[in-house]
């Protein structure tokens, strides 16, 4: 912790003590008011008892000494009672000084009790107060005059006892609350903070990730989410490191491979001038393959960039691209694999032809590799089927095979690089690149569930052409 700053435990302790003291004050205020009201009610009850004794005696038959003794026993200076319109002084010890306050117990509410109790405690001097309360035997009320000082002293004693008791309770309660919050919240927070500091020092180490506890509350949830986030970050950093290493390796290979392909292209140009019919038949395809290989070599590192190059879209026929994909994947030379072409006749798609070729080649090559390792069976022949149709302004292509399908653990990250491969030694780049190219066209690629083997569906919508552009194209046509 920086110097001069409290840690979380210190702040928690400083916050707990005043909150407990505030709670004690809130308890003390009604308690002292209740104590004062009970004392005044005791005086009224004692005065009522004395009034019964004094009123039962014949007039003038109670000696002054006995009246003083009765008043001294109840702690009063005088007792009076009112019946109808007549007020009678039942007993008086000495002529009391002027009354400083009248307290009517018949109409007193909670707020008045609190104000009167604190006013009595804060005053100085030895004044007297008159307490008015209900009288026995149908009289209107009874009045008792008492000294204020004894009541104030009793309230001070009660306050001191409450203060000492509250102070002890405050210390014990604050300590228990502090320990409870420390073990429930502060220690887990310290543990998470220490883990974050350690993970920050080496974020690529999976050993530095949080080990969540078995708590079911919000802190346990935070620990589990933090652990998941750290594991995801470690995996992402490993993937980024893998991509960086791959990019460096590919950039080295790219330099030499591009030169070799350029030399092969020169030889192919010379080969195209040979008059042999078979050479003339295959030379254009060879030249086209070399040109595409050189173009791929130039854009090999494009996956490491933010995005692929923008597609140059136009309406192209799908069937020639499908035939070229079959020849490039080497399926035409494999007699064990049945190629099924179910493309709708004359189907055209609004795409970049080179990018569509790359997408289809990746999917067909994955299907071909999945079928290569499968044993031959007469019941379920090895088959790769490609179908295409148009649904209004949307073109739909489906590439399916009768292979083992995609494992369940690979489906969650199927279109992510280095994570979606279901084949030993595979990188998963083919599906990741295919998905990125299809998204660049505003389309979508998905794995179709519930089919034999694996079936991928590609949906590519046509571009929205402004009306004035369409009119210009028609006028030029």
C-alpha positions as a printed Julia matrix, in Angstrom:
477×3 Matrix{Float64}:
   0.0     0.0     0.0
   1.23    3.57   -0.66
   2.42    5.43    2.41
  -0.11    7.57    4.2
  -3.08    5.58    2.9
  -5.28    3.2     4.87
  -5.87   -0.27    3.58
  -9.31   -1.79    3.27
  -9.23   -3.26    6.79
  -8.39    0.11    8.35
 -11.14    1.86    6.43
 -13.57   -0.86    7.44
 -12.66   -0.43   11.11
 -12.99    3.34   10.96
 -16.36    2.95    9.29
 -17.65    0.29   11.7
 -16.97    2.19   14.97
 -18.93    5.39   14.15
 -21.8     3.38   12.67
 -22.07    1.34   15.88
 -21.91    4.54   17.96
 -24.66    6.09   15.86
 -26.76    3.01   16.48
 -26.08    3.33   20.23
 -27.13    6.99   20.18
 -30.34    6.08   18.38
 -30.99    3.54   21.14
 -30.02    5.93   23.96
 -32.38    8.78   22.99
 -35.65    6.83   23.42
 -34.18    4.99   26.4
 -33.52    8.18   28.43
 -36.94    9.51   27.47
 -38.56    6.26   28.61
 -36.6     6.41   31.87
 -37.8     9.95   32.54
 -41.44    9.07   31.78
 -41.29    6.04   34.08
 -39.89    8.17   36.94
 -42.62   10.77   36.5
 -45.28    8.06   36.37
 -43.85    6.62   39.58
 -44.3    10.02   41.23
 -47.91   10.18   40.03
 -48.61    6.64   41.3
 -47.08    7.42   44.69
 -49.05   10.69   44.86
 -52.27    8.8    44.1
 -51.55    6.42   46.98
 -50.82    9.32   49.29
 -53.96   11.1    48.13
 -56.08    8.09   49.07
 -54.6     8.09   52.58
 -54.88   11.85   53.07
 -58.35   12.11   51.54
 -59.71    9.26   53.68
 -58.9    11.04   56.94
 -61.37   13.55   58.35
 -60.57   17.15   57.52
 -57.76   18.42   59.65
 -57.19   15.09   61.41
 -53.81   14.4    59.65
 -51.01   15.92   61.71
 -48.46   18.04   59.87
 -45.66   15.71   60.9
 -47.47   12.74   59.33
 -48.19   14.71   56.14
 -44.52   15.67   55.88
 -43.51   12.06   56.38
 -45.87   10.94   53.65
 -44.59   13.62   51.26
 -40.98   12.76   52.11
 -41.63    9.1    51.42
 -42.91    9.86   47.94
 -40.26   12.55   47.29
 -42.75   15.39   46.86
 -43.19   18.88   48.26
 -46.95   19.12   47.83
 -49.91   17.1    46.58
 -53.15   18.62   45.29
 -56.23   17.18   43.69
 -59.01   18.72   41.61
 -62.61   17.6    41.81
 -65.08   19.42   39.62
 -64.38   23.12   40.02
 -62.65   22.73   43.38
 -58.89   22.24   43.81
 -57.79   20.94   47.2
 -54.29   20.96   48.65
 -54.03   17.62   50.38
 -50.56   18.07   51.88
 -47.66   20.46   51.74
 -44.25   20.16   53.42
 -42.77   23.62   52.99
 -43.8    26.47   50.82
 -42.12   25.48   47.5
 -40.36   28.03   45.31
 -41.78   29.04   41.96
 -42.51   26.12   39.65
 -40.14   26.18   36.63
 -42.03   23.65   34.48
 -45.35   21.89   34.21
 -45.41   18.36   32.87
 -48.8    16.93   31.94
 -48.54   13.14   31.77
 -52.05   12.8    30.35
 -51.23   14.24   26.92
 -47.5    13.55   26.62
 -46.31   11.98   23.32
 -42.96   10.49   22.34
 -41.46   13.68   20.94
 -42.48   15.73   24.01
 -41.01   13.06   26.29
 -37.64   13.25   24.44
 -37.57   17.07   24.47
 -38.57   17.29   28.17
 -36.0    14.72   29.25
 -33.09   16.47   27.49
 -34.31   19.9    28.65
 -34.31   18.65   32.25
 -30.83   17.19   31.9
 -29.35   20.33   30.34
 -30.78   22.77   32.89
 -28.92   23.95   35.99
 -30.24   24.84   39.43
 -32.54   23.26   42.02
 -35.95   24.23   40.71
 -39.21   22.37   41.21
 -41.58   20.94   38.65
 -45.28   20.21   38.77
 -46.43   16.87   37.47
 -50.06   16.48   36.42
 -51.61   13.07   36.03
 -54.87   11.14   36.25
 -56.49   11.04   39.7
 -58.2     8.1    41.44
 -61.91    7.74   42.22
 -63.22    9.95   39.42
 -61.36   13.17   40.26
 -60.2    15.25   37.32
 -56.45   15.17   37.93
 -53.83   15.11   40.61
 -50.88   17.44   40.93
 -47.59   16.69   42.64
 -44.78   19.17   43.1
 -41.29   17.58   43.21
 -37.7    18.76   43.16
 -35.98   18.6    39.77
 -32.48   17.86   41.06
 -33.09   14.23   42.25
 -34.69   13.34   38.95
 -31.81   14.92   37.03
 -29.24   12.99   39.1
 -31.11    9.74   38.44
 -31.08   10.5    34.73
 -27.33   11.22   34.88
 -26.71    7.88   36.61
 -28.82    6.1    34.02
 -26.96    7.88   31.21
 -23.56    6.98   32.65
 -24.6     3.34   33.01
 -25.97    3.31   29.46
 -22.78    5.01   28.22
 -20.48    2.47   29.84
 -22.63   -0.42   28.73
 -22.97    1.0    25.21
 -19.24    1.61   25.01
 -18.57   -2.0    25.91
 -21.21   -3.23   23.48
 -19.86   -0.89   20.79
 -16.33   -2.26   21.16
 -17.55   -5.86   21.16
 -19.97   -5.3    18.28
 -17.44   -3.34   16.23
 -14.86   -6.05   16.8
 -17.22   -8.84   15.81
 -18.46   -6.93   12.76
 -14.88   -6.11   11.78
 -13.76   -9.74   12.12
 -16.81  -11.02   10.25
 -16.37   -8.57    7.38
 -12.61   -9.13    7.39
 -12.94  -12.89    6.96
 -15.96  -12.72    4.65
 -14.88   -9.9     2.34
 -11.46   -8.38    3.05
  -9.44  -11.6     2.97
 -11.02  -12.8    -0.31
 -10.45   -9.34   -1.79
  -6.81   -9.43   -0.71
  -6.5   -12.89   -2.25
  -7.99  -11.67   -5.53
  -5.78   -8.56   -5.47
  -2.64  -10.63   -4.88
  -3.68  -12.95   -7.71
  -4.22  -10.02  -10.08
  -0.78   -8.6    -9.24
   0.87  -12.0    -9.75
  -1.05  -12.61  -13.0
  -0.08   -9.15  -14.26
   3.59  -10.05  -13.86
   3.25  -13.09  -16.14
  -0.11  -13.19  -17.96
   0.97  -16.05  -20.23
   1.36  -18.5   -17.33
  -1.71  -20.61  -16.63
  -0.32  -21.34  -13.16
  -0.92  -17.7   -12.17
  -4.66  -17.97  -12.86
  -7.13  -17.68  -10.0
  -8.17  -20.86   -8.2
 -11.8   -20.14   -7.26
 -13.24  -21.18   -3.92
 -16.51  -23.03   -3.37
 -18.4   -19.93   -2.22
 -21.86  -19.5    -3.7
 -22.17  -15.74   -3.18
 -21.11  -12.8    -5.34
 -17.45  -13.1    -4.29
 -17.41  -16.76   -5.32
 -19.0   -15.79   -8.63
 -16.38  -13.03   -9.08
 -13.6   -15.55   -8.4
 -14.98  -17.99  -10.95
 -15.48  -15.28  -13.57
 -11.96  -13.98  -12.91
 -10.53  -17.49  -13.29
 -12.43  -18.01  -16.56
 -11.31  -14.63  -17.86
  -7.68  -15.36  -16.98
  -7.79  -18.76  -18.67
  -9.35  -17.18  -21.77
  -6.67  -14.49  -21.73
  -3.89  -17.07  -21.41
  -5.38  -19.01  -24.32
  -5.71  -15.83  -26.36
  -2.12  -14.8   -25.65
  -0.9   -18.26  -26.65
  -2.93  -17.97  -29.83
  -1.48  -14.52  -30.55
   2.02  -15.85  -29.95
   1.27  -18.75  -32.27
  -0.01  -16.36  -34.91
   3.06  -14.16  -34.53
   5.37  -17.15  -34.92
   3.33  -18.39  -37.86
   3.43  -14.97  -39.5
   7.21  -14.79  -39.11
   7.65  -18.29  -40.53
   5.28  -17.66  -43.43
   6.91  -14.36  -44.28
  10.26  -16.16  -44.58
   8.76  -18.92  -46.69
   6.81  -16.44  -48.77
   9.95  -14.71  -50.02
  11.54  -17.85  -51.46
   8.28  -19.5   -52.55
   7.26  -16.47  -54.58
  10.56  -16.6   -56.5
  10.14  -20.31  -57.16
   6.58  -19.83  -58.41
   7.72  -16.98  -60.67
  10.33  -19.29  -62.21
   7.71  -22.02  -62.66
   5.44  -19.51  -64.37
   8.18  -18.65  -66.86
   8.66  -22.34  -67.63
   4.9   -22.77  -68.01
   4.81  -19.9   -70.48
   7.43  -21.67  -72.55
   5.54  -24.95  -72.19
   2.4   -23.32  -73.58
   4.19  -22.77  -76.91
   4.72  -26.54  -77.41
   2.35  -27.72  -80.19
   1.48  -31.0   -78.46
  -2.38  -31.25  -78.14
  -2.21  -32.67  -74.63
   0.15  -29.91  -73.58
  -2.15  -27.33  -75.14
  -5.07  -28.85  -73.19
  -3.46  -28.73  -69.74
  -1.18  -25.71  -70.11
  -3.91  -23.06  -69.55
  -5.03  -24.83  -66.39
  -1.44  -25.06  -65.19
  -0.89  -21.36  -65.88
  -4.11  -20.49  -64.1
  -3.09  -22.56  -61.07
   0.31  -20.92  -60.94
  -1.2   -17.45  -61.23
  -3.59  -18.22  -58.4
  -0.76  -19.69  -56.3
   1.28  -16.51  -56.78
  -1.75  -14.42  -55.81
  -2.27  -16.57  -52.72
   1.38  -16.19  -51.88
   1.06  -12.41  -52.06
  -1.93  -12.46  -49.68
  -0.72  -15.2   -47.33
  -0.31  -12.78  -44.45
  -3.68  -11.14  -44.96
  -5.22  -13.32  -42.24
  -2.97  -11.65  -39.69
  -4.31   -8.25  -40.71
  -7.49   -6.68  -39.44
  -9.5    -8.08  -42.33
  -9.21   -9.57  -45.8
  -9.15   -7.43  -48.9
 -12.55   -6.15  -49.97
 -14.19   -8.54  -52.43
 -14.5    -7.41  -56.04
 -17.99   -8.73  -56.62
 -19.71   -9.45  -59.88
 -22.25  -11.92  -61.17
 -20.32  -15.12  -62.0
 -21.36  -18.66  -62.93
 -20.79  -21.13  -60.12
 -20.33  -24.37  -62.09
 -16.92  -23.51  -63.68
 -15.6   -22.58  -60.25
 -16.87  -25.9   -58.85
 -15.11  -27.86  -61.61
 -11.86  -26.0   -60.98
 -12.17  -26.69  -57.23
 -12.57  -30.42  -57.96
  -9.46  -30.54  -60.1
  -7.39  -28.43  -57.65
  -8.39  -30.64  -54.7
  -7.31  -33.77  -56.56
 -10.68  -35.5   -56.25
 -10.87  -36.28  -59.97
  -7.91  -38.65  -59.65
  -9.26  -40.57  -56.63
 -11.57  -43.4   -57.73
 -12.73  -44.19  -54.16
 -14.5   -40.85  -53.65
 -17.75  -40.12  -55.46
 -18.19  -36.52  -56.56
 -21.82  -35.4   -56.73
 -22.6   -32.08  -58.41
 -26.14  -30.82  -57.71
 -25.67  -27.2   -58.75
 -28.76  -25.6   -60.2
 -28.3   -25.14  -63.97
 -27.15  -21.67  -64.89
 -26.72  -20.6   -61.25
 -24.94  -17.26  -60.93
 -23.79  -15.69  -57.68
 -22.82  -12.1   -56.87
 -19.33  -12.8   -55.45
 -15.63  -12.28  -55.88
 -14.76  -15.42  -57.93
 -11.26  -15.81  -56.47
 -12.52  -15.55  -52.91
 -15.38  -17.97  -53.58
 -12.81  -20.39  -55.06
 -10.75  -20.14  -51.85
 -13.81  -20.8   -49.68
 -14.98  -23.81  -51.66
 -11.47  -25.21  -51.98
 -10.97  -25.08  -48.2
 -14.3   -26.83  -47.54
 -13.83  -29.47  -50.26
 -10.25  -30.13  -49.16
 -11.42  -30.63  -45.56
 -14.07  -33.09  -46.77
 -11.5   -34.9   -48.94
  -9.08  -35.23  -46.0
 -11.89  -36.49  -43.74
 -12.77  -39.22  -46.26
  -9.18  -40.25  -47.02
  -8.66  -41.9   -43.65
 -12.0   -43.75  -43.68
 -12.11  -47.46  -44.62
 -13.94  -48.32  -47.82
 -17.5   -49.64  -47.34
 -20.01  -50.73  -49.95
 -22.99  -49.75  -47.81
 -21.93  -46.14  -47.26
 -19.68  -45.01  -50.13
 -17.33  -42.1   -49.74
 -19.05  -39.13  -51.26
 -18.61  -35.39  -51.53
 -21.71  -33.56  -52.63
 -21.98  -29.91  -53.55
 -25.38  -28.35  -54.17
 -26.44  -24.84  -55.07
 -29.66  -23.02  -55.65
 -31.09  -19.54  -55.68
 -33.78  -18.39  -53.26
 -34.85  -15.0   -54.55
 -31.97  -12.55  -54.03
 -29.98  -15.1   -52.01
 -27.68  -17.86  -53.28
 -27.34  -20.99  -51.14
 -24.44  -23.43  -51.49
 -24.06  -26.67  -49.5
 -20.93  -28.82  -49.28
 -21.42  -32.18  -47.56
 -19.52  -35.42  -47.12
 -20.15  -38.88  -45.64
 -17.17  -38.74  -43.32
 -17.09  -39.01  -39.51
 -18.45  -35.49  -39.01
 -17.31  -32.74  -36.66
 -16.56  -33.76  -33.04
 -18.68  -32.07  -30.38
 -15.7   -30.44  -28.65
 -14.64  -28.72  -31.91
 -18.05  -27.18  -32.68
 -17.92  -24.42  -30.08
 -14.93  -22.74  -31.8
 -15.4   -24.18  -35.27
 -14.66  -20.98  -37.21
 -11.81  -19.75  -34.98
  -8.19  -20.13  -36.03
  -6.2   -22.89  -34.26
  -9.27  -24.0   -32.3
 -11.82  -25.39  -34.75
  -9.74  -28.2   -36.27
 -11.03  -31.75  -35.79
  -8.04  -33.42  -37.49
  -4.7   -34.24  -35.89
  -2.16  -31.71  -37.1
  -4.82  -29.35  -38.46
  -4.75  -25.65  -37.68
  -8.36  -24.71  -38.31
  -7.27  -21.83  -40.53
  -9.28  -23.07  -43.53
 -12.66  -22.67  -41.83
 -11.6   -19.39  -40.19
 -10.56  -17.91  -43.55
 -13.72  -19.23  -45.24
 -15.94  -17.65  -42.57
 -14.12  -14.32  -42.84
 -14.45  -14.24  -46.64
 -18.16  -15.11  -46.52
 -18.8   -12.42  -43.89
 -17.04   -9.92  -46.16
 -19.75  -10.68  -48.73
 -22.47  -10.03  -46.14
 -23.25  -13.74  -46.03
 -23.15  -16.52  -43.49
 -21.6   -19.98  -43.19
 -22.97  -22.57  -40.75
 -22.61  -26.23  -39.89
 -25.9   -27.99  -40.6
 -26.96  -30.23  -37.72
 -28.49  -33.66  -38.05
 -26.77  -34.78  -41.27
 -24.52  -37.7   -42.15
 -20.93  -36.6   -41.97
 -20.5   -32.82  -42.13
 -22.59  -30.37  -44.12
 -21.72  -26.67  -44.43
 -24.29  -24.21  -45.74
 -23.18  -20.93  -47.33
 -25.7   -18.14  -47.79
 -24.65  -15.16  -49.94
 -27.11  -12.34  -50.6
 -26.92  -10.22  -53.72
 -25.74   -6.65  -53.38
 -28.25   -3.87  -53.12
 -27.82   -1.78  -56.27
 -29.05    1.84  -56.24
 -31.86    2.54  -58.72
 -29.92    5.17  -60.68
 -26.98    2.79  -61.09
 -29.3     0.07  -62.4
 -30.82    2.48  -64.91
 -27.35    3.52  -66.11
 -26.32   -0.11  -66.59
 -29.51   -0.83  -68.55
 -29.05    2.26  -70.68
 -25.47    1.25  -71.51
 -26.68   -2.25  -72.36
